[in-house]
Amino acid sequence: MSDKPWYQEAVFFELNIRAYRDSNGDGIGDFRGAIDKLDYIRSLGVDCIWVQPMYPSPLKDDGYDVADYTGILPDFGTLDDFRAFLDAAHARGLRVVTDLVMNHCSEEHAWFQAARQDRHSPYRDYFVWSDTPEKYSGARIIFLDVEPSNWTYDEVAGQYFWHRFYASQPDLNYENPAVHEEMLNVLRFWLDMGIDGFRADAVPYLYEREGTNSENLPETHEFLKKVRRLVDEEYPGRVIIAEANQWPEDLLPYFGDGDEFHVCFHFPIMPRLFMALKSGDKTPIIDILARTPPIPPGAQWMTFLRNHDELTLEMVTPEERQWMWEQYAPDPRMRLNMGIRRRLTPLLDNDKRRWLALNALFLSLPGTPILYYGDEIGMGENIWLDDRHGVRTPMQWSAATNAGFSEAEKTYQPVIDDAEYSYRHLNVAAQETDANSYLNWTRYLVAARQAQPALRAGTLAWVETGHAAVLAFRRAEGDNRVLCVFNLSDTARPSGIIPATTQTDLLSRDKRSFPAGEEIHLSPYECLWLLEN
Ligand code: BGC
């Protein structure tokens, strides 16, 4: 057993309850359905499930518009169903973290309704109001495609209110201590129930201040430290994870001196993994990790390839963004805001060599990885659905009606049924029996990582290969050392690596070994995890 905090070595799984399994035939996934699939999630080898927003909501932002912080969306079940899900996960050794949307709520939240209707309501000051839309003009607009401004005029209130995301999501006013108390009580409510922590959504934007870009402000960090104190004092061992789409140097303060978040998402590395694979050049990966400062002991980065949002291109230069769009989003419909609304496998043209290389890279670089539901079987996307719904379609369990997701006539979104990615042939049941399927490769890769302390949370050192297309690094933890080697290009190459002792490749199922003294040659997109003895 390792003495590291659990979240430093874990593999996470991102779960959208709506998309997973419908137990009552209404076409929408629910907690009872998800309980039936926990053994499957466990079989992937992951340690912790991140449950996306499950709160009552008008669903204008798929639940990130919360109408009641301590309830459960009736479509998903009841609080008892949630408790049953939590207990069933814990019984299987799976932890559960949930999304905590602190920055904003839904316009339908009782606080906002009271605030807009009565200037003198104590809730008025829960939100940020102005008589003009000119304030805080230094703040960028995030949902560029649909929102012309961060201010929207509310007829009933007779003032403008502030929102960093959709106009249906008024920002909470963190200048008001009552908002702090409300949010801390929301944390306590769920932590008392036994959840293992939170993924704190959109944390850079809690405060706004004139003359700044209203992101990452010191007062925001002060509040977040207060959240951490609550966790340390009242719920030790639970985790808080920051979703902050920022440059590495701006992320560092979210760890504080080990007194803010335990874990921060590392957004900038994600597009660079795709860039390196497409260009056959490792430089973007090495550069961004060189730009990533050391973090306090006990802290960790969180990494991902894809998630429920567009593949964000906020953390690249305008030229790189244009290049990424050209390479990975040839159809304009694939582009959304500053990103790409596609799933992992179609981005890689359903090419298993590239899929393996990218997953092996992602699972061996530092950080706690998150797998996104459906990507483990190579699910496709539907770019014709609105917003980001095309990457949130029903899980494909089998070739049965509605992919075995639901017995309803109509599902919340159509299941994927195009020639290449149709549930009729691309589904869990079909992949279970195929040793070479995406599903079984996911299990194999995760298990291979989990077995090596060096890969879980060891140190990283680059290894020179002499080729831009050949990336190599060593992960080490005590005596456990794994040399990871990747050919990022589509041509065979010498790796520049000559093992000093015979080495075994953990990624080949027949445990291929490489003799000492002979240079290793790599086939196109080949990757190796060499256990060094
Ligand atoms: C979530 C998005 C959501 C946004 C606003 C993000 O961080 O990942 O899905 O639209 O927050 O709540």
Coordinates of C-alpha atoms and ligand atoms in Angstrom, one line a residue:
M1 CA 0.0 0.0 0.0
S2 CA 1.2 3.4 -0.8
D3 CA 1.2 6.2 1.8
K4 CA 0.2 8.8 -0.8
P5 CA -3.2 10.5 -0.6
W6 CA -5.7 8.4 -2.6
Y7 CA -6.4 11.1 -5.2
Q8 CA -2.7 11.4 -6.2
E9 CA -2.7 7.9 -7.6
A10 CA -6.3 7.3 -8.6
V11 CA -7.9 7.0 -12.0
F12 CA -11.2 8.9 -12.3
F13 CA -14.3 8.1 -14.5
E14 CA -16.6 10.9 -15.6
L15 CA -20.2 9.9 -15.4
N16 CA -23.3 11.6 -16.9
I17 CA -26.2 10.0 -15.1
R18 CA -28.6 11.1 -17.9
A19 CA -26.6 9.2 -20.5
Y20 CA -25.8 6.0 -18.7
R21 CA -28.8 3.7 -18.1
D22 CA -32.5 4.4 -17.8
S23 CA -34.2 2.1 -15.2
N24 CA -37.8 3.3 -15.5
G25 CA -38.4 3.6 -19.2
D26 CA -38.7 7.4 -19.5
G27 CA -35.8 7.7 -21.9
I28 CA -33.5 9.4 -19.4
G29 CA -30.7 7.8 -17.4
D30 CA -31.1 7.7 -13.6
F31 CA -29.3 6.6 -10.4
R32 CA -31.1 3.2 -10.2
G33 CA -29.9 2.5 -13.7
A34 CA -26.4 3.6 -12.9
I35 CA -26.3 1.3 -9.9
D36 CA -26.8 -1.6 -12.2
K37 CA -23.7 -0.5 -14.2
L38 CA -21.3 0.0 -11.3
D39 CA -19.8 -3.5 -11.7
Y40 CA -19.0 -2.5 -15.3
I41 CA -17.4 0.8 -14.2
R42 CA -15.4 -1.2 -11.6
S43 CA -14.3 -3.5 -14.3
L44 CA -12.5 -0.6 -16.1
G45 CA -10.1 -0.5 -13.1
V46 CA -10.9 3.0 -12.1
D47 CA -11.0 4.2 -8.5
C48 CA -13.4 7.2 -8.4
I49 CA -16.5 8.3 -10.2
W50 CA -17.1 12.0 -10.9
V51 CA -20.9 12.5 -11.1
Q52 CA -21.9 15.4 -13.2
P53 CA -24.6 17.8 -11.9
M54 CA -27.5 15.8 -10.5
Y55 CA -29.4 18.7 -9.0
P56 CA -32.9 20.1 -9.8
S57 CA -32.4 22.3 -12.9
P58 CA -34.2 23.6 -15.9
L59 CA -31.3 22.1 -17.9
K60 CA -30.4 25.1 -20.0
D61 CA -26.8 24.2 -19.3
D62 CA -27.3 20.4 -18.8
G63 CA -27.5 20.8 -15.0
Y64 CA -24.7 23.3 -14.5
D65 CA -27.6 25.7 -14.0
V66 CA -28.6 24.6 -10.5
A67 CA -32.1 25.4 -9.2
D68 CA -31.7 23.7 -5.8
Y69 CA -28.2 22.8 -4.4
T70 CA -29.5 20.1 -2.0
G71 CA -31.9 18.2 -4.1
I72 CA -31.8 15.6 -6.9
L73 CA -33.2 16.2 -10.4
P74 CA -36.5 14.2 -10.4
D75 CA -35.5 12.6 -13.8
F76 CA -32.5 11.0 -12.0
G77 CA -34.5 9.8 -9.0
T78 CA -34.6 10.9 -5.3
L79 CA -32.1 11.6 -2.6
D80 CA -32.6 8.1 -1.4
D81 CA -31.6 6.8 -4.9
F82 CA -28.5 9.0 -4.7
R83 CA -27.7 7.5 -1.3
A84 CA -28.2 4.0 -2.6
F85 CA -25.9 4.8 -5.6
L86 CA -23.2 6.2 -3.2
D87 CA -23.4 3.1 -0.9
A88 CA -23.3 0.7 -3.8
A89 CA -20.3 2.5 -5.2
H90 CA -18.5 2.5 -1.8
A91 CA -19.4 -1.2 -1.4
R92 CA -17.4 -1.9 -4.6
G93 CA -14.4 0.2 -3.5
L94 CA -15.3 3.1 -5.8
R95 CA -15.2 6.6 -4.5
V96 CA -17.7 9.3 -5.7
V97 CA -17.1 13.0 -6.2
T98 CA -19.8 15.3 -7.5
D99 CA -19.9 18.6 -9.3
L100 CA -20.2 21.7 -7.2
V101 CA -21.3 24.7 -9.2
M102 CA -20.2 27.6 -7.0
N103 CA -20.0 30.5 -9.4
H104 CA -23.6 30.7 -10.6
C105 CA -27.0 29.1 -10.2
S106 CA -30.0 28.9 -12.4
E107 CA -32.3 31.8 -13.0
E108 CA -35.0 29.5 -11.6
H109 CA -33.3 29.2 -8.3
A110 CA -35.5 30.6 -5.5
W111 CA -32.7 33.0 -4.5
F112 CA -32.7 34.6 -8.0
Q113 CA -36.5 34.7 -8.2
A114 CA -36.7 36.5 -4.8
A115 CA -33.9 38.8 -5.8
R116 CA -35.4 40.0 -9.0
Q117 CA -38.8 40.5 -7.6
D118 CA -37.9 42.6 -4.6
R119 CA -35.1 45.1 -4.4
H120 CA -35.3 44.8 -0.6
S121 CA -35.2 41.1 -0.4
P122 CA -32.2 39.7 1.5
Y123 CA -31.5 37.7 -1.7
R124 CA -31.1 40.7 -3.9
D125 CA -27.5 41.0 -2.7
Y126 CA -26.8 37.3 -3.5
F127 CA -26.3 38.5 -7.1
V128 CA -24.4 41.1 -8.9
W129 CA -26.5 44.0 -10.3
S130 CA -25.8 47.2 -12.2
D131 CA -27.8 50.0 -13.8
T132 CA -25.5 49.9 -16.8
P133 CA -23.8 47.1 -18.7
E134 CA -20.4 48.9 -18.7
K135 CA -19.0 47.6 -15.4
Y136 CA -16.2 45.0 -15.4
S137 CA -15.6 45.4 -19.1
G138 CA -12.2 43.7 -18.7
A139 CA -13.9 40.3 -18.4
R140 CA -13.9 38.2 -21.5
I141 CA -17.1 36.4 -22.7
I142 CA -16.8 32.6 -22.4
F143 CA -19.8 31.4 -24.4
L144 CA -18.8 33.6 -27.3
D145 CA -21.1 31.9 -29.9
V146 CA -24.3 32.8 -28.0
E147 CA -23.7 35.5 -25.4
P148 CA -23.1 39.1 -26.6
S149 CA -22.3 40.3 -23.1
N150 CA -21.7 39.3 -19.5
W151 CA -24.6 41.5 -18.4
T152 CA -28.3 40.9 -19.1
Y153 CA -31.1 43.3 -18.4
D154 CA -33.9 41.8 -16.2
E155 CA -37.2 43.5 -16.8
V156 CA -38.6 42.4 -13.4
A157 CA -35.6 43.5 -11.4
G158 CA -35.1 46.7 -13.4
Q159 CA -31.4 46.2 -13.5
Y160 CA -28.7 44.3 -15.3
F161 CA -27.3 41.1 -13.7
W162 CA -23.9 39.7 -14.1
H163 CA -23.2 36.2 -15.7
R164 CA -20.0 34.7 -16.9
F165 CA -21.8 31.9 -18.8
Y166 CA -25.3 31.7 -20.2
A167 CA -27.7 34.5 -19.3
S168 CA -29.8 31.8 -17.6
Q169 CA -27.0 31.4 -15.1
P170 CA -26.8 34.5 -12.9
D171 CA -23.4 34.7 -11.0
L172 CA -23.5 34.6 -7.2
N173 CA -22.2 37.6 -5.4
Y174 CA -19.2 36.5 -3.3
E175 CA -18.8 40.0 -1.8
N176 CA -21.8 38.9 0.3
P177 CA -20.8 36.8 3.3
A178 CA -24.2 35.2 3.3
V179 CA -23.3 33.6 0.0
H180 CA -20.2 32.1 1.6
E181 CA -22.3 30.6 4.4
E182 CA -24.8 29.2 1.9
M183 CA -22.1 27.5 -0.2
L184 CA -20.3 26.1 2.8
N185 CA -23.5 24.6 4.0
V186 CA -24.1 23.0 0.6
L187 CA -20.6 21.4 0.9
R188 CA -21.5 20.1 4.4
F189 CA -24.8 18.7 3.2
W190 CA -23.2 16.4 0.6
L191 CA -20.0 15.6 2.6
D192 CA -22.2 14.6 5.6
M193 CA -24.0 12.2 3.3
G194 CA -20.6 10.6 2.6
I195 CA -19.4 11.8 -0.8
D196 CA -15.6 11.8 -1.3
G197 CA -15.3 15.3 -2.6
F198 CA -16.1 17.8 -5.2
R199 CA -15.1 18.9 -8.7
A200 CA -15.6 22.6 -8.2
D201 CA -16.8 24.1 -11.4
A202 CA -15.6 27.3 -12.9
V203 CA -13.8 28.6 -9.9
P204 CA -11.7 31.5 -11.4
Y205 CA -14.7 33.7 -11.7
L206 CA -16.2 34.0 -8.2
Y207 CA -15.3 37.7 -7.8
E208 CA -15.1 40.6 -10.2
R209 CA -13.2 43.8 -9.9
E210 CA -12.9 46.9 -12.1
G211 CA -9.6 47.3 -13.9
T212 CA -8.9 43.5 -14.0
N213 CA -10.1 40.6 -16.2
S214 CA -12.1 39.4 -13.2
E215 CA -10.4 36.0 -13.1
N216 CA -8.1 34.5 -10.5
L217 CA -8.5 37.4 -8.1
P218 CA -6.9 37.3 -4.6
E219 CA -10.4 37.5 -3.0
T220 CA -11.5 34.4 -5.0
H221 CA -8.5 32.5 -3.5
E222 CA -9.4 33.7 0.0
F223 CA -12.8 32.2 -0.3
L224 CA -11.4 29.0 -1.8
K225 CA -9.0 28.7 1.2
K226 CA -12.0 28.9 3.5
V227 CA -13.5 26.0 1.6
R228 CA -10.3 24.0 2.1
R229 CA -10.2 24.8 5.8
L230 CA -13.7 23.4 6.2
V231 CA -12.7 20.2 4.4
D232 CA -9.5 19.8 6.5
E233 CA -11.2 20.5 9.8
E234 CA -14.5 18.7 9.3
Y235 CA -13.9 16.2 6.5
P236 CA -10.3 15.1 6.4
G237 CA -9.5 12.7 3.5
R238 CA -12.1 14.2 1.2
V239 CA -10.9 16.0 -1.9
I240 CA -11.6 19.3 -3.7
I241 CA -10.7 19.6 -7.3
A242 CA -10.5 22.9 -9.2
E243 CA -11.8 23.2 -12.7
A244 CA -9.9 26.3 -13.8
N245 CA -9.2 26.6 -17.5
Q246 CA -6.0 28.6 -17.1
W247 CA -2.3 28.7 -17.9
P248 CA -0.1 26.6 -15.5
E249 CA 1.4 29.7 -13.8
D250 CA -2.1 31.0 -13.1
L251 CA -3.1 27.6 -11.8
L252 CA -0.4 27.4 -9.2
P253 CA -2.2 29.8 -6.7
Y254 CA -5.2 27.4 -6.8
F255 CA -3.0 25.0 -4.8
G256 CA -2.0 27.8 -2.4
D257 CA 0.7 26.6 0.0
G258 CA -1.1 23.3 0.1
D259 CA -4.0 25.1 1.7
E260 CA -6.3 25.5 -1.3
F261 CA -7.3 22.8 -3.8
H262 CA -5.8 19.3 -3.5
V263 CA -6.1 18.8 -7.2
C264 CA -6.3 21.2 -10.2
F265 CA -7.3 20.3 -13.8
H266 CA -4.3 20.8 -16.1
F267 CA -6.1 22.2 -19.2
P268 CA -3.2 23.3 -21.3
I269 CA -1.6 19.9 -21.7
M270 CA -4.7 18.4 -23.3
P271 CA -4.7 20.1 -26.7
R272 CA -0.9 19.7 -26.9
L273 CA -1.2 15.9 -26.7
F274 CA -3.4 16.1 -29.8
M275 CA -1.0 18.6 -31.5
A276 CA 2.0 16.4 -30.9
L277 CA 0.3 13.3 -32.3
K278 CA -0.9 15.1 -35.4
S279 CA 2.3 16.9 -36.2
G280 CA 4.6 14.1 -35.2
D281 CA 6.5 16.4 -33.0
K282 CA 6.8 16.1 -29.2
T283 CA 7.9 19.7 -28.6
P284 CA 4.5 21.0 -27.4
I285 CA 4.3 18.4 -24.7
I286 CA 7.8 19.1 -23.4
D287 CA 7.3 22.8 -23.5
I288 CA 4.1 22.9 -21.6
L289 CA 5.5 20.6 -18.9
A290 CA 8.6 22.8 -18.7
R291 CA 6.1 25.7 -18.1
T292 CA 4.3 23.8 -15.4
P293 CA 5.7 24.8 -12.0
P294 CA 6.2 22.3 -9.2
I295 CA 3.2 21.9 -6.9
P296 CA 3.0 21.6 -3.1
P297 CA 3.4 18.1 -1.5
G298 CA 0.1 16.3 -1.3
A299 CA -1.2 18.2 -4.4
Q300 CA -1.9 16.7 -7.8
W301 CA -2.8 17.6 -11.4
M302 CA -5.8 16.2 -13.1
T303 CA -5.6 15.3 -16.8
F304 CA -8.0 14.3 -19.5
L305 CA -8.3 13.7 -23.2
R306 CA -11.9 14.5 -23.6
N307 CA -14.9 15.4 -21.4
H308 CA -18.5 16.5 -21.7
D309 CA -17.5 19.9 -23.1
E310 CA -16.0 21.0 -26.4
L311 CA -12.3 20.1 -26.7
T312 CA -11.3 23.6 -25.5
L313 CA -8.7 25.5 -27.4
E314 CA -8.5 28.5 -25.0
M315 CA -5.0 27.6 -23.8
V316 CA -3.2 27.7 -27.1
T317 CA -2.1 30.6 -29.4
P318 CA -4.5 31.9 -32.1
E319 CA -2.3 30.3 -34.8
E320 CA -2.3 26.9 -32.9
R321 CA -6.1 27.2 -32.6
Q322 CA -6.5 27.7 -36.3
W323 CA -4.3 24.7 -37.0
M324 CA -6.1 22.5 -34.5
W325 CA -9.5 23.4 -36.1
E326 CA -8.1 22.7 -39.6
Q327 CA -6.7 19.4 -38.5
Y328 CA -9.4 18.1 -36.1
A329 CA -12.5 20.0 -37.1
P330 CA -12.7 20.1 -40.9
D331 CA -16.5 20.6 -40.9
P332 CA -17.4 24.0 -39.5
R333 CA -20.2 22.3 -37.5
M334 CA -17.5 20.5 -35.5
R335 CA -16.4 23.9 -34.1
L336 CA -18.0 25.5 -31.0
N337 CA -17.0 28.5 -29.0
M338 CA -13.2 28.2 -28.8
G339 CA -13.1 24.5 -29.3
I340 CA -14.2 21.3 -31.0
R341 CA -17.3 19.3 -30.2
R342 CA -16.1 15.8 -31.0
R343 CA -15.4 12.6 -29.2
L344 CA -12.0 11.0 -28.8
T345 CA -12.2 8.1 -31.3
P346 CA -13.5 10.1 -34.3
L347 CA -10.9 12.8 -33.6
L348 CA -8.4 10.0 -34.2
D349 CA -10.2 8.7 -37.3
N350 CA -11.0 5.5 -35.5
D351 CA -7.4 4.5 -35.9
K352 CA -6.5 2.1 -33.1
R353 CA -2.8 2.7 -33.3
R354 CA -3.2 6.4 -32.6
W355 CA -5.9 5.7 -30.0
L356 CA -3.5 3.4 -28.2
A357 CA -0.6 5.8 -28.4
L358 CA -2.6 8.8 -27.1
N359 CA -4.2 6.8 -24.3
A360 CA -0.9 5.3 -23.3
L361 CA 0.7 8.7 -23.3
F362 CA -2.1 10.2 -21.3
L363 CA -2.0 7.3 -18.8
S364 CA 1.7 7.5 -18.3
L365 CA 2.3 11.2 -18.0
P366 CA 2.1 12.8 -14.5
G367 CA -1.4 13.5 -13.2
T368 CA -4.6 11.8 -12.1
P369 CA -6.3 10.8 -15.3
I370 CA -10.1 11.0 -16.0
L371 CA -11.8 8.8 -18.5
Y372 CA -14.9 10.1 -20.1
Y373 CA -17.8 7.6 -20.3
G374 CA -18.2 6.0 -23.7
D375 CA -14.6 6.8 -24.8
E376 CA -13.6 3.4 -23.4
I377 CA -15.5 1.8 -26.2
G378 CA -14.7 4.4 -28.8
M379 CA -18.1 6.0 -29.1
G380 CA -18.8 8.5 -31.9
E381 CA -20.4 11.9 -31.8
N382 CA -23.4 13.6 -33.4
I383 CA -22.3 17.1 -34.5
W384 CA -25.8 18.0 -35.6
L385 CA -27.1 18.1 -32.0
D386 CA -27.1 21.6 -30.4
D387 CA -24.4 22.9 -28.1
R388 CA -22.3 20.1 -26.7
H389 CA -25.0 17.5 -26.7
G390 CA -23.4 15.6 -29.5
V391 CA -20.8 14.2 -27.1
R392 CA -23.4 13.4 -24.4
T393 CA -25.4 10.8 -26.2
P394 CA -26.7 7.5 -24.6
M395 CA -24.2 4.9 -23.6
Q396 CA -24.0 2.1 -26.1
W397 CA -24.5 -1.1 -24.1
S398 CA -25.7 -3.5 -26.8
A399 CA -27.3 -3.9 -30.2
A400 CA -30.8 -3.9 -28.7
T401 CA -33.2 -1.1 -29.2
N402 CA -31.8 2.3 -28.0
A403 CA -28.4 0.6 -27.5
G404 CA -29.7 -1.2 -24.4
F405 CA -29.8 2.2 -22.7
S406 CA -33.5 2.5 -22.4
E407 CA -36.8 0.7 -23.1
A408 CA -38.5 4.0 -23.9
E409 CA -39.8 4.9 -27.3
K410 CA -37.8 8.1 -27.4
T411 CA -34.5 8.8 -25.5
Y412 CA -33.4 12.2 -24.2
Q413 CA -31.1 12.4 -27.3
P414 CA -30.9 10.0 -30.2
V415 CA -28.4 7.1 -29.8
I416 CA -25.5 7.2 -32.3
D417 CA -26.5 5.3 -35.4
D418 CA -24.2 6.3 -38.2
A419 CA -22.4 3.8 -40.4
E420 CA -19.1 3.9 -38.5
Y421 CA -20.1 4.4 -34.9
S422 CA -23.6 2.8 -34.7
Y423 CA -24.6 1.1 -31.5
R424 CA -25.6 -1.8 -33.7
H425 CA -22.0 -2.9 -33.9
L426 CA -20.2 -0.5 -31.5
N427 CA -21.3 -1.5 -28.0
V428 CA -20.1 -2.9 -24.8
A429 CA -21.6 -6.4 -25.4
A430 CA -19.8 -6.8 -28.7
Q431 CA -16.5 -5.5 -27.2
E432 CA -16.6 -7.7 -24.1
T433 CA -15.8 -10.8 -26.2
D434 CA -13.1 -9.2 -28.4
A435 CA -9.7 -9.2 -26.7
N436 CA -8.6 -6.5 -29.1
S437 CA -11.5 -4.1 -28.6
Y438 CA -11.2 -0.6 -27.3
L439 CA -12.9 -1.7 -24.2
N440 CA -10.4 -4.4 -23.4
W441 CA -7.5 -2.2 -24.3
T442 CA -8.8 0.4 -21.9
R443 CA -9.0 -2.2 -19.1
Y444 CA -5.5 -3.5 -20.1
L445 CA -3.9 0.0 -20.1
V446 CA -5.5 1.1 -16.8
A447 CA -4.5 -2.2 -15.1
A448 CA -1.0 -1.9 -16.4
R449 CA -0.8 1.7 -15.0
Q450 CA -2.3 0.7 -11.7
A451 CA 0.3 -2.0 -11.2
Q452 CA 3.2 0.4 -11.4
P453 CA 3.7 2.9 -8.6
A454 CA 6.1 4.8 -10.9
L455 CA 3.2 5.4 -13.4
R456 CA 0.7 6.2 -10.7
A457 CA 2.5 9.1 -9.1
G458 CA 6.3 8.7 -9.7
T459 CA 8.8 11.4 -10.8
L460 CA 9.3 12.3 -14.5
A461 CA 12.6 12.7 -16.4
W462 CA 12.8 13.2 -20.1
V463 CA 15.0 10.8 -22.0
E464 CA 16.8 12.1 -25.2
T465 CA 16.0 10.2 -28.3
G466 CA 17.4 12.4 -31.0
H467 CA 14.1 12.4 -33.0
A468 CA 11.4 15.0 -32.7
A469 CA 8.8 12.3 -33.3
V470 CA 10.1 10.0 -30.6
L471 CA 9.1 11.0 -27.1
A472 CA 10.6 9.2 -24.2
F473 CA 10.5 9.7 -20.5
R474 CA 11.2 7.7 -17.3
R475 CA 8.8 7.5 -14.4
A476 CA 10.3 6.4 -11.2
E477 CA 9.1 5.6 -7.6
G478 CA 11.7 4.0 -5.4
D479 CA 13.0 0.9 -7.2
N480 CA 10.1 0.9 -9.6
R481 CA 11.1 2.5 -13.0
V482 CA 9.2 2.5 -16.2
L483 CA 10.7 3.9 -19.5
C484 CA 7.8 5.2 -21.7
V485 CA 8.6 5.5 -25.4
F486 CA 6.2 6.8 -28.1
N487 CA 6.5 7.1 -31.9
L488 CA 4.3 10.0 -32.6
S489 CA 4.6 9.6 -36.4
D490 CA 3.1 7.4 -39.0
T491 CA 6.5 6.1 -40.2
A492 CA 8.7 3.4 -38.7
R493 CA 11.7 4.8 -36.8
P494 CA 14.7 3.9 -34.8
S495 CA 14.0 5.1 -31.2
G496 CA 17.5 6.2 -30.3
I497 CA 17.1 4.0 -27.2
I498 CA 19.5 1.2 -26.4
P499 CA 18.5 -0.8 -23.2
A500 CA 21.3 -1.5 -20.8
T501 CA 19.6 -4.6 -19.6
T502 CA 16.9 -6.7 -21.1
Q503 CA 13.5 -4.9 -20.8
T504 CA 9.9 -6.0 -20.8
D505 CA 7.2 -4.1 -22.5
L506 CA 4.2 -3.8 -20.2
L507 CA 2.0 -2.7 -23.1
S508 CA 2.4 -5.9 -25.1
R509 CA 0.1 -8.6 -23.8
D510 CA 2.7 -11.3 -24.6
K511 CA 5.3 -9.3 -22.6
R512 CA 7.7 -8.7 -25.4
S513 CA 11.2 -8.2 -24.3
F514 CA 14.0 -6.1 -25.8
P515 CA 17.6 -7.4 -25.5
A516 CA 20.3 -5.3 -23.9
G517 CA 22.6 -3.4 -26.2
E518 CA 20.3 -3.3 -29.3
E519 CA 18.6 -0.1 -30.4
I520 CA 14.8 -0.4 -30.2
H521 CA 13.0 0.2 -33.5
L522 CA 9.4 1.5 -33.5
S523 CA 6.6 0.9 -36.0
P524 CA 4.2 3.8 -36.8
Y525 CA 2.6 5.1 -33.6
E526 CA 4.1 2.3 -31.6
C527 CA 4.3 2.9 -27.8
L528 CA 6.2 1.0 -25.1
W529 CA 6.2 1.0 -21.4
L530 CA 9.5 -0.7 -20.5
L531 CA 9.8 -2.0 -17.0
E532 CA 13.4 -1.4 -16.0
N533 CA 14.9 -3.9 -13.6
Ligands
BGC1 C1 -18.7 23.0 -17.3 C2 -19.6 23.3 -18.5 C3 -20.6 24.4 -18.1 C4 -19.9 25.6 -17.5 C5 -20.8 26.6 -16.8 C6 -18.0 24.4 -17.1 O1 -16.9 24.4 -16.4 O2 -17.8 22.0 -17.6 O3 -20.2 22.2 -19.0 O4 -21.3 24.8 -19.2 O5 -19.0 25.2 -16.5 O6 -21.4 26.1 -15.7

